[in-house]
Coordinates of C-alpha atoms (C1' of nucleotides) in Angstrom, one line a residue:
Chain A
M1 CA 15.9 10.2 -22.8
D2 CA 16.0 11.7 -26.2
D3 CA 17.2 15.1 -27.3
W4 CA 14.2 16.2 -29.3
L5 CA 13.4 18.5 -26.5
K6 CA 16.8 19.8 -25.5
D7 CA 16.3 23.1 -27.3
S8 CA 12.8 23.7 -26.0
T9 CA 12.5 26.3 -23.4
E10 CA 10.6 23.7 -21.3
V11 CA 13.8 21.9 -20.5
E12 CA 16.8 23.3 -18.6
A13 CA 20.0 21.9 -17.3
S14 CA 20.2 21.3 -13.6
W15 CA 22.7 21.3 -10.9
V16 CA 23.1 17.8 -9.3
T17 CA 24.2 17.4 -5.7
V18 CA 24.5 14.6 -3.3
D19 CA 23.4 14.8 0.3
L20 CA 24.3 12.4 3.0
A21 CA 22.4 11.1 6.0
I22 CA 25.2 9.6 8.0
F23 CA 24.2 7.6 11.1
T24 CA 26.2 6.1 13.9
I25 CA 25.6 5.0 17.4
R26 CA 27.4 7.0 20.1
S27 CA 26.8 6.8 23.9
G28 CA 23.7 4.7 23.4
Q29 CA 22.0 7.0 21.0
L30 CA 21.4 7.1 17.3
M31 CA 23.2 10.1 15.9
V32 CA 23.1 11.9 12.6
L33 CA 25.9 14.0 11.2
L34 CA 24.9 17.7 10.7
I35 CA 26.8 20.7 9.5
E36 CA 26.1 24.3 10.2
R37 CA 25.9 26.1 6.9
G38 CA 28.5 28.7 6.3
V39 CA 27.0 30.2 3.1
E40 CA 23.7 31.3 1.8
P41 CA 21.0 30.2 1.5
F42 CA 20.1 29.0 4.9
L43 CA 23.3 30.4 6.4
G44 CA 23.8 29.3 9.9
R45 CA 21.1 26.7 9.7
P46 CA 21.8 23.0 10.4
A47 CA 21.8 20.8 7.3
L48 CA 22.9 17.4 6.0
P49 CA 26.4 17.4 4.6
G50 CA 26.6 17.3 0.8
G51 CA 27.8 19.1 -2.3
Y52 CA 27.9 19.2 -6.1
V53 CA 28.7 16.1 -8.1
H54 CA 31.9 16.6 -10.1
K55 CA 32.3 16.2 -13.8
N56 CA 33.8 12.8 -14.1
E57 CA 32.6 10.9 -11.1
T58 CA 29.6 8.6 -10.5
L59 CA 27.0 9.6 -8.0
R60 CA 28.4 7.1 -5.5
E61 CA 31.9 8.5 -6.0
G62 CA 30.6 11.9 -5.3
A63 CA 29.0 10.7 -2.1
L64 CA 32.2 9.1 -1.0
R65 CA 34.2 12.3 -1.8
E66 CA 31.8 14.4 0.2
L67 CA 31.9 11.9 3.0
R68 CA 35.7 12.5 3.1
E69 CA 35.7 16.2 2.5
E70 CA 32.9 17.3 4.8
A71 CA 33.1 14.7 7.5
G72 CA 36.6 13.4 7.3
I73 CA 35.3 9.8 7.1
D74 CA 36.8 7.1 5.0
G75 CA 33.9 5.6 3.1
N76 CA 35.4 2.2 2.7
K77 CA 34.7 1.4 6.3
L78 CA 31.0 2.0 6.2
H79 CA 27.8 1.0 4.5
L80 CA 26.7 3.4 1.8
E81 CA 23.5 3.1 -0.2
Q82 CA 21.4 5.4 -2.3
L83 CA 18.2 6.6 -0.7
G84 CA 16.5 8.5 -3.6
A85 CA 16.4 11.6 -5.7
Y86 CA 14.8 14.9 -4.6
G87 CA 14.0 17.3 -7.4
D88 CA 11.2 19.6 -6.5
P89 CA 11.8 22.8 -8.6
R90 CA 11.3 24.9 -5.5
R91 CA 13.5 22.9 -3.1
D92 CA 16.4 25.3 -3.6
P93 CA 15.9 29.1 -3.8
R94 CA 18.8 29.4 -6.2
G95 CA 17.2 27.4 -8.9
R96 CA 16.7 23.8 -10.0
V97 CA 19.0 21.6 -8.0
V98 CA 18.3 17.9 -8.0
T99 CA 19.9 16.1 -5.1
I100 CA 20.6 12.4 -4.7
A101 CA 20.4 11.4 -1.1
Y102 CA 22.6 8.7 0.3
L103 CA 22.4 6.8 3.5
A104 CA 25.6 6.0 5.3
L105 CA 25.9 3.8 8.4
G106 CA 29.0 3.1 10.4
P107 CA 30.3 2.0 13.8
D108 CA 31.1 4.6 16.4
L109 CA 32.6 7.2 14.2
P110 CA 35.1 9.9 15.2
A111 CA 34.1 13.4 16.0
P112 CA 33.9 15.0 12.5
V113 CA 36.4 17.6 11.4
G114 CA 34.9 20.9 10.3
G115 CA 34.0 20.7 6.6
T116 CA 35.2 22.9 3.9
D117 CA 32.1 25.0 3.4
A118 CA 30.5 24.4 6.8
R119 CA 31.1 26.4 9.9
R120 CA 31.3 23.2 11.9
A121 CA 30.1 19.6 11.8
Y122 CA 28.7 17.6 14.7
W123 CA 26.8 14.6 15.7
A124 CA 23.2 15.3 16.6
P125 CA 21.0 12.8 18.5
V126 CA 18.1 11.8 16.3
S127 CA 15.7 11.7 19.2
Q128 CA 16.2 15.4 19.9
L129 CA 15.7 16.2 16.2
E130 CA 12.5 14.3 15.4
G131 CA 10.4 17.0 17.0
K132 CA 11.9 20.2 15.6
Q133 CA 13.0 18.9 12.3
A134 CA 11.8 22.1 10.7
A135 CA 15.1 23.6 11.7
L136 CA 17.0 21.8 9.0
A137 CA 17.7 23.6 5.7
F138 CA 16.1 22.8 2.3
D139 CA 14.0 19.7 2.2
H140 CA 16.4 18.0 4.6
P141 CA 13.7 17.3 7.2
A142 CA 12.0 15.1 4.6
I143 CA 15.2 13.4 3.6
L144 CA 16.1 12.7 7.2
A145 CA 12.7 11.3 7.9
E146 CA 12.9 8.9 4.9
A147 CA 16.4 7.9 5.8
L148 CA 15.3 7.1 9.3
E149 CA 12.4 5.0 8.1
Q150 CA 14.7 3.3 5.7
V151 CA 17.2 2.3 8.4
R152 CA 14.4 1.1 10.8
S153 CA 12.8 -0.9 8.1
K154 CA 16.1 -2.4 6.7
L155 CA 17.0 -3.7 10.2
E156 CA 14.0 -6.0 9.8
Y157 CA 14.9 -7.9 6.7
T158 CA 18.6 -7.3 6.1
A159 CA 21.8 -7.8 8.1
V160 CA 22.5 -4.1 7.9
A161 CA 22.7 -3.8 11.6
T162 CA 26.2 -5.2 11.5
A163 CA 27.3 -2.0 9.8
F164 CA 26.9 -0.2 13.1
C165 CA 29.3 -2.6 14.8
S166 CA 33.0 -2.9 14.4
E167 CA 34.6 -5.9 12.8
L168 CA 34.4 -8.0 15.9
L169 CA 31.1 -7.8 17.6
T170 CA 29.1 -9.5 20.4
L171 CA 25.5 -10.4 20.3
S172 CA 24.8 -7.9 23.0
E173 CA 26.2 -5.1 20.8
L174 CA 24.2 -6.2 17.9
R175 CA 21.0 -6.3 20.0
T176 CA 21.8 -2.9 21.3
V177 CA 21.8 -1.6 17.8
Y178 CA 18.3 -2.9 17.3
E179 CA 17.2 -1.5 20.6
V180 CA 18.6 2.0 20.0
I181 CA 17.3 2.3 16.5
W182 CA 13.9 0.9 17.1
G183 CA 13.6 2.5 20.6
Q184 CA 12.4 -0.7 22.1
Q185 CA 13.9 -3.4 24.4
L186 CA 14.4 -6.9 23.0
D187 CA 14.5 -10.1 24.9
P188 CA 18.3 -11.1 24.9
S189 CA 17.6 -14.8 24.8
N190 CA 15.1 -14.7 22.0
F191 CA 17.3 -12.3 20.0
R192 CA 20.3 -14.6 20.4
R193 CA 18.2 -17.6 19.2
K194 CA 16.9 -15.7 16.2
V195 CA 20.3 -14.4 15.1
L196 CA 22.1 -17.7 15.5
N197 CA 19.4 -19.6 13.7
T198 CA 19.6 -17.3 10.7
T199 CA 22.5 -18.8 8.7
G200 CA 25.0 -16.3 7.5
F201 CA 23.9 -13.4 9.7
V202 CA 27.1 -13.7 11.9
K203 CA 29.8 -16.2 12.1
P204 CA 31.7 -17.2 15.3
T205 CA 35.4 -16.4 15.7
G206 CA 36.0 -18.6 18.7
D207 CA 37.4 -15.6 20.6
Q208 CA 35.9 -13.9 23.6
R209 CA 35.6 -10.4 24.9
F210 CA 35.7 -9.7 28.6
P211 CA 33.3 -7.0 29.8
P212 CA 34.1 -5.0 33.0
T213 CA 31.8 -7.4 34.8
G214 CA 30.0 -10.6 34.0
R215 CA 30.5 -13.6 31.8
P216 CA 32.7 -13.2 28.8
A217 CA 30.9 -12.8 25.5
A218 CA 31.6 -14.7 22.3
L219 CA 32.9 -12.6 19.4
Y220 CA 31.4 -12.8 15.9
R221 CA 32.1 -11.3 12.5
R222 CA 29.6 -10.3 9.9
G223 CA 28.3 -13.3 7.9
D224 CA 27.8 -13.6 4.2
A225 CA 24.0 -13.3 4.2
W226 CA 22.4 -10.0 3.5
L227 CA 18.7 -10.8 3.3
L228 CA 17.2 -12.2 6.5
N229 CA 14.8 -15.1 5.8
P230 CA 12.6 -15.0 7.7
P231 CA 12.9 -11.4 8.7
L232 CA 13.4 -10.1 12.3
L233 CA 10.3 -8.1 12.8
R234 CA 9.8 -5.3 15.2
G235 CA 6.7 -5.2 17.3
A236 CA 6.3 -7.4 20.4
G237 CA 9.7 -6.8 21.8
H238 CA 10.2 -7.0 25.5
T239 CA 7.4 -5.9 27.8
A240 CA 9.8 -5.2 30.6
Chain B
M1 CA 24.7 21.7 -1.5
D2 CA 26.7 24.9 -1.4
D3 CA 27.8 27.2 -4.3
W4 CA 31.4 27.6 -3.4
L5 CA 32.2 25.3 -6.3
K6 CA 29.8 26.3 -9.0
D7 CA 32.4 28.2 -10.9
S8 CA 35.0 25.4 -10.7
T9 CA 35.7 23.5 -13.8
E10 CA 35.1 20.4 -11.7
V11 CA 31.4 21.0 -11.6
E12 CA 29.0 21.1 -14.6
A13 CA 25.3 21.3 -15.1
S14 CA 23.6 18.1 -16.1
W15 CA 20.5 17.0 -18.0
V16 CA 18.0 15.3 -15.9
T17 CA 15.6 12.7 -17.3
V18 CA 13.1 10.3 -15.9
D19 CA 12.9 6.7 -17.2
L20 CA 10.0 4.4 -16.5
A21 CA 9.8 0.7 -15.8
I22 CA 6.1 0.1 -16.4
F23 CA 4.8 -3.4 -15.6
T24 CA 1.5 -5.0 -16.1
I25 CA 0.2 -8.6 -16.4
R26 CA -1.2 -9.6 -19.8
S27 CA -2.2 -13.1 -20.8
G28 CA -0.6 -14.6 -17.8
Q29 CA 2.8 -13.0 -18.2
L30 CA 4.6 -10.1 -16.6
M31 CA 5.1 -7.5 -19.2
V32 CA 7.3 -4.4 -19.3
L33 CA 6.6 -1.4 -21.7
L34 CA 9.5 -0.8 -24.1
I35 CA 9.9 1.6 -27.0
E36 CA 12.0 1.3 -30.1
R37 CA 14.2 4.4 -30.2
G38 CA 13.6 6.7 -33.1
V39 CA 16.7 8.9 -32.5
E40 CA 20.4 8.6 -31.8
P41 CA 22.0 7.3 -29.8
F42 CA 20.9 3.7 -29.8
L43 CA 18.6 4.3 -32.7
G44 CA 16.4 1.4 -33.4
R45 CA 17.3 -0.3 -30.1
P46 CA 14.6 -1.1 -27.4
A47 CA 14.7 1.1 -24.3
L48 CA 12.6 2.0 -21.4
P49 CA 10.3 5.0 -22.1
G50 CA 11.4 8.3 -20.6
G51 CA 12.4 11.9 -21.3
Y52 CA 13.7 15.2 -20.0
V53 CA 12.3 16.7 -16.8
H54 CA 10.7 20.0 -17.6
K55 CA 11.5 23.3 -16.0
N56 CA 8.8 23.7 -13.5
E57 CA 7.7 20.2 -12.7
T58 CA 8.7 17.8 -9.9
L59 CA 10.4 14.6 -10.8
R60 CA 7.2 12.7 -10.1
E61 CA 5.2 15.1 -12.3
G62 CA 7.8 14.5 -15.1
A63 CA 7.3 10.8 -14.7
L64 CA 3.5 11.1 -14.9
R65 CA 3.8 13.3 -18.0
E66 CA 6.1 10.9 -19.8
L67 CA 3.7 8.1 -18.8
R68 CA 1.0 10.0 -20.7
E69 CA 3.1 11.2 -23.6
E70 CA 5.0 8.0 -24.4
A71 CA 2.6 5.4 -23.4
G72 CA -0.8 7.1 -23.4
I73 CA -1.4 5.9 -19.9
D74 CA -3.3 7.9 -17.2
G75 CA -1.0 7.8 -14.2
N76 CA -3.8 8.3 -11.7
K77 CA -4.9 4.7 -12.2
L78 CA -1.6 3.1 -11.4
H79 CA 1.0 2.8 -8.7
L80 CA 4.1 5.0 -9.2
E81 CA 7.1 5.0 -7.0
Q82 CA 10.7 6.2 -7.4
L83 CA 13.3 3.5 -7.9
G84 CA 16.5 5.4 -7.8
A85 CA 19.0 7.7 -9.6
Y86 CA 21.5 6.6 -12.2
G87 CA 24.3 9.0 -12.9
D88 CA 27.4 7.3 -14.2
P89 CA 29.1 10.0 -16.3
R90 CA 29.5 7.5 -19.1
R91 CA 26.0 6.1 -19.2
D92 CA 25.0 8.4 -22.0
P93 CA 27.4 9.1 -24.9
R94 CA 26.1 12.6 -25.3
G95 CA 27.4 13.8 -22.0
R96 CA 26.3 13.8 -18.4
V97 CA 22.7 12.8 -18.1
V98 CA 21.3 11.8 -14.7
T99 CA 18.2 9.8 -14.9
I100 CA 15.7 9.2 -12.2
A101 CA 14.1 5.8 -12.6
Y102 CA 10.4 5.3 -11.7
L103 CA 8.5 2.0 -11.2
A104 CA 4.9 1.9 -12.4
L105 CA 2.5 -0.9 -11.9
G106 CA -1.0 -1.2 -13.3
P107 CA -3.8 -3.6 -14.1
D108 CA -4.0 -5.1 -17.6
L109 CA -3.2 -1.9 -19.5
P110 CA -4.2 -1.0 -23.0
A111 CA -1.8 -1.5 -26.0
P112 CA 0.3 1.6 -25.9
V113 CA 0.0 4.2 -28.6
G114 CA 3.2 5.1 -30.3
G115 CA 5.2 7.7 -28.4
T116 CA 6.3 11.0 -29.7
D117 CA 10.0 10.2 -30.1
A118 CA 9.7 6.5 -30.4
R119 CA 9.1 4.5 -33.5
R120 CA 6.7 2.3 -31.6
A121 CA 5.9 1.2 -28.1
Y122 CA 5.0 -2.4 -27.1
W123 CA 4.6 -4.8 -24.2
A124 CA 7.5 -7.2 -23.9
P125 CA 7.3 -10.3 -21.8
V126 CA 9.9 -10.0 -19.0
S127 CA 10.7 -13.7 -19.2
Q128 CA 11.9 -13.4 -22.8
L129 CA 14.0 -10.4 -21.8
E130 CA 15.9 -11.6 -18.8
G131 CA 18.4 -13.5 -20.8
K132 CA 19.2 -11.0 -23.6
Q133 CA 18.9 -7.8 -21.6
A134 CA 22.0 -6.5 -23.2
A135 CA 19.8 -5.5 -26.1
L136 CA 18.4 -2.6 -24.1
A137 CA 19.8 0.9 -24.6
F138 CA 21.9 2.8 -22.1
D139 CA 22.1 1.3 -18.6
H140 CA 18.5 0.2 -19.0
P141 CA 19.3 -3.5 -18.4
A142 CA 20.5 -2.6 -14.9
I143 CA 17.5 -0.4 -14.3
L144 CA 15.1 -3.1 -15.4
A145 CA 16.9 -5.7 -13.3
E146 CA 16.6 -3.5 -10.2
A147 CA 13.0 -2.7 -11.0
L148 CA 12.2 -6.4 -11.2
E149 CA 13.8 -7.2 -7.9
Q150 CA 12.0 -4.3 -6.3
V151 CA 8.7 -5.6 -7.5
R152 CA 9.4 -9.2 -6.5
S153 CA 10.6 -8.0 -3.1
K154 CA 7.8 -5.6 -2.5
L155 CA 5.2 -8.2 -3.0
E156 CA 6.4 -9.9 0.1
Y157 CA 5.9 -7.1 2.6
T158 CA 3.5 -4.6 1.0
A159 CA 0.1 -4.9 -0.5
V160 CA 1.4 -3.6 -3.8
A161 CA 0.1 -6.7 -5.6
T162 CA -3.3 -5.1 -5.7
A163 CA -1.9 -2.5 -8.1
F164 CA -1.9 -5.2 -10.8
C165 CA -5.6 -5.9 -10.3
S166 CA -8.6 -3.8 -11.3
E167 CA -10.8 -2.2 -8.6
L168 CA -12.8 -5.3 -8.0
L169 CA -10.7 -8.4 -7.6
T170 CA -10.9 -12.0 -6.6
L171 CA -8.5 -13.9 -4.5
S172 CA -7.6 -16.0 -7.4
E173 CA -6.6 -13.0 -9.4
L174 CA -4.5 -11.7 -6.6
R175 CA -2.8 -15.1 -6.2
T176 CA -2.1 -15.2 -9.9
V177 CA -0.3 -11.9 -9.6
Y178 CA 2.1 -13.5 -7.1
E179 CA 2.5 -16.6 -9.1
V180 CA 3.3 -14.8 -12.3
I181 CA 5.8 -12.4 -10.7
W182 CA 7.5 -14.9 -8.5
G183 CA 7.3 -17.6 -11.2
Q184 CA 6.1 -20.1 -8.6
Q185 CA 2.8 -21.8 -7.8
L186 CA 1.1 -21.0 -4.5
D187 CA -1.3 -23.1 -2.6
P188 CA -4.8 -21.5 -3.1
S189 CA -6.1 -22.4 0.3
N190 CA -3.1 -21.2 2.3
F191 CA -2.9 -18.0 0.2
R192 CA -6.6 -17.3 1.0
R193 CA -6.0 -17.9 4.7
K194 CA -3.0 -15.6 4.7
V195 CA -4.6 -12.8 2.8
L196 CA -7.9 -12.8 4.8
N197 CA -6.0 -13.0 8.1
T198 CA -4.0 -9.9 7.2
T199 CA -6.3 -7.1 8.3
G200 CA -6.6 -4.4 5.7
F201 CA -5.1 -6.3 2.8
V202 CA -8.4 -6.6 1.0
K203 CA -12.0 -5.8 2.1
P204 CA -15.0 -7.8 0.9
T205 CA -17.7 -6.2 -1.2
G206 CA -20.4 -8.9 -0.9
D207 CA -20.6 -9.2 -4.6
Q208 CA -19.6 -12.2 -6.7
R209 CA -18.0 -12.9 -10.0
F210 CA -19.1 -15.8 -12.1
P211 CA -16.2 -17.6 -13.9
P212 CA -17.0 -19.6 -17.1
T213 CA -17.0 -22.7 -15.0
G214 CA -16.9 -23.4 -11.3
R215 CA -18.1 -21.9 -8.1
P216 CA -18.5 -18.1 -8.1
A217 CA -15.7 -16.1 -6.5
A218 CA -16.2 -13.4 -3.9
L219 CA -15.2 -9.9 -5.0
Y220 CA -12.9 -7.7 -2.9
R221 CA -11.5 -4.2 -3.0
R222 CA -8.0 -3.0 -1.9
G223 CA -7.8 -2.5 1.8
D224 CA -6.2 0.4 3.7
A225 CA -3.1 -1.5 4.9
W226 CA 0.1 -1.1 2.9
L227 CA 2.6 -2.9 5.1
L228 CA 1.9 -6.6 5.5
N229 CA 2.6 -7.8 9.0
P230 CA 3.8 -10.5 9.1
P231 CA 5.0 -10.5 5.5
L232 CA 4.0 -13.0 2.8
L233 CA 7.3 -14.6 2.0
R234 CA 8.2 -16.4 -1.1
G235 CA 10.0 -19.7 -0.8
A236 CA 8.2 -22.9 -0.1
G237 CA 5.2 -22.3 -2.4
H238 CA 3.5 -25.3 -4.0
T239 CA 5.5 -28.4 -4.7
A240 CA 2.9 -29.4 -7.3
Chain C
dA1 C1' 38.4 -19.6 49.2
dG2 C1' 33.7 -18.6 49.1
dG3 C1' 29.7 -15.7 48.3
dC4 C1' 27.7 -11.9 45.4
dG5 C1' 26.4 -9.2 41.5
dT6 C1' 26.5 -9.1 36.7
dT7 C1' 26.4 -10.6 32.0
dT8 C1' 26.2 -14.3 28.7
dA9 C1' 24.3 -18.7 27.5
dA10 C1' 20.9 -22.3 27.3
dG11 C1' 16.4 -24.5 28.1
dT12 C1' 11.2 -24.8 28.7
dC13 C1' 6.4 -24.2 27.2
dA14 C1' 2.2 -22.4 25.4
dA15 C1' 0.4 -19.8 21.5
dT16 C1' 0.7 -18.8 16.9
dG17 C1' 1.7 -19.2 12.0
dT18 C1' 2.8 -22.2 8.1
dG19 C1' 2.9 -25.9 4.6
dA20 C1' 0.7 -29.9 2.9
dC21 C1' -3.4 -32.0 2.1
dC22 C1' -8.4 -33.1 2.2
dT23 C1' -13.5 -32.1 2.0
dT24 C1' -17.4 -29.4 1.0
dT25 C1' -19.9 -26.0 -1.7
dA26 C1' -21.8 -23.7 -5.8
dG27 C1' -21.9 -22.9 -10.2
dG28 C1' -22.3 -24.6 -15.8
dG29 C1' -22.9 -28.2 -19.3
dG30 C1' -23.8 -32.7 -21.1
Chain D
dC1 C1' -29.2 -35.9 -12.7
dC2 C1' -24.4 -36.6 -12.8
dC3 C1' -19.9 -34.8 -13.8
dC4 C1' -16.4 -31.3 -14.2
dT5 C1' -14.4 -27.2 -12.3
dA6 C1' -13.1 -23.5 -9.3
dA7 C1' -13.8 -21.4 -4.7
dA8 C1' -14.2 -22.0 0.1
dG9 C1' -13.4 -24.1 4.3
dG10 C1' -11.2 -27.5 7.4
dT11 C1' -7.5 -30.7 9.4
dC12 C1' -3.0 -31.8 11.3
dA13 C1' 1.9 -32.0 11.9
dC14 C1' 5.6 -28.9 12.3
dA15 C1' 8.4 -24.7 12.8
dT16 C1' 8.7 -20.2 14.8
dT17 C1' 7.8 -16.9 18.4
dG18 C1' 7.3 -14.5 22.9
dA19 C1' 7.6 -15.0 27.8
dC20 C1' 10.0 -16.9 31.2
dT21 C1' 13.3 -19.8 33.9
dT22 C1' 17.8 -21.9 34.8
dA23 C1' 22.7 -22.6 34.3
dA24 C1' 27.4 -21.0 33.4
dA25 C1' 31.5 -17.8 33.6
dC26 C1' 33.6 -13.9 34.9
dG27 C1' 35.4 -9.8 38.6
dC28 C1' 35.1 -8.2 43.1
dC29 C1' 34.7 -8.1 47.9
dT30 C1' 35.3 -9.9 52.3

DNA sequence: AGGCGTTTAAGTCAATGTGACCTTTAGGGG
DNA sequence: CCCCTAAAGGTCACATTGACTTAAACGCCT
C-alpha cells in the first residue's frame, strides 16, 4: 500500500477487468450468460462477459456498465455482488490482467443482444456446462464453478432466492428456484412452513395468481430480511 | 476482457496491492495487526499491512509475502482466504489503486517485527477499534468491518475457529474462540455436545492437558470437515 | 350442476436438535 | 481429607424438521 516499491522492476501496473457470471432461470433450468469471443485471445471460444474497468468508475459501476453493454441488461433490476479477484500472472496470455468477478442474479431475463466485442451472446444451461467447462476461455471455468457454489450456498442462509423471481411471486415459484439450483425436489408443504415461519423472508400482498389449472396461489413480495435464521439447509429434500 | 478498448482514454492501467486483515486471540481479546504508516499518504496513521503485488506472483503469493515482510509471520501456519477487491477510483489519493483484501487467522501469534515501510507494527484490540475506526487510513475501516463480519459469520458454518487454536486444542479453548469473537458466553456443556456430534470438526488424540486447577482436559486436533452441518448458530448463548 | 384432475393450503406425528440446568469426575492445594 | 475448580456427562422441556395425510379452491368436462 506504499510507494517505496513503485519504481522497482518487481512491480508493474496491471490491467483491471470485471467479469460477470449472470444467472437466471429459463424454462426450468439454471442458465448462465455466455458470449462467443470475437477477438484474440481465445477467439471463437465461449467466455463470461466482461471488460476493462474505466478510469473514473468503481468496480461495481464497471460491472453494471458491462452488464448493459454486453448483455443489454439493466442492472437496477437484479442482484449484483462481488465474487472475488482472480490475478494469476498467467491467466491472460497478453500479460498481467487482474479480473474482479461479479455474480449477477435476475428473474427470467430477455434474450441478450449481441455485445459490442462478442460475436454473440446467449444463455447456456449450467447443467450442460458442468462437464465440459474446459471449453470456456481464460480461467472462466474456475470462476463459473466458484460462482455456482456461491449461489447454491447463499440460497441456504440468505433470501437471495427472491432475486430469481419477479416482484410478485408465489411460494411455488420460490420453491422451484431452490429445486432448480440445488437439483433436488423439496417437499412443498415443509417448504411453505419454513418460509412463512422465517419473519421477513416474504410478505403477503393479499392478491392471488390463477394458474392454468388448480387452486389459486397467494402472491408475495420480497421481505426485508436478508439473513435466514435459522438457515434453510439443503440435504434431505424430498425422497420422491 | 477484450482489448478493443486498451487504447481508449477511458481505460488506464492500475496499481494492484494486497491488504491483510490478520486476526489472532491474545489475552482473551480479538486482535488485529496494524502498522503505523511511515510514508505519505496518511503518514503516521494506523493502517492494515499490505503492499504492491509483484510481477510474477499470484495474488495469494503476494499476500503471503507481505505477511512475511510486514509482520514476520510464516503464512503456512495460518488460515488465509481472500476477502474481496476494493477499487473505488478515489480510495487512494495517488491515483487508481485496486487492492485485494485478504483475511488471515492464526493462533496466538508473536509480537510482530517492525515492517519494512512501517514505523512499527502492533496488535490492536478489535473492541477498542470498532468505535473509532475512522482513524484507519484509506478505506481500511470498511475492509476491517467486512473482515470482522466475515470471521463472525464463518464461525457459524465452517470449522474455521480451529485456525485460532494451536495444533493441540481443548474444547474450552475452542469455546473461548467463539466467545471472544462473538462477544457472548456459550454454555460449555451444550458446546461440547454440539462439537463432538459434528463429525470431523475435531478428532481426539487420547492425550490430556493439565490446567493449573481443575480436571484435566482432553486434547483434540482439527478434523477433516470444513463445513458444519448443521451450523453452529450464534444467538441464544448463555444467559448467565 | 356435479364429478374429476390439479395445485395450493393446512394439519399430524415421530424423530431429532437445542437451550437451560444439574450431577459426577478428576485434578491441585490447604 | 476436605474444598475449590474445571471438565465431562446427563436430564428434560421445547422447538424444528422430515414424511405424510387431509382439506380447500380453482378450471374443465360431461
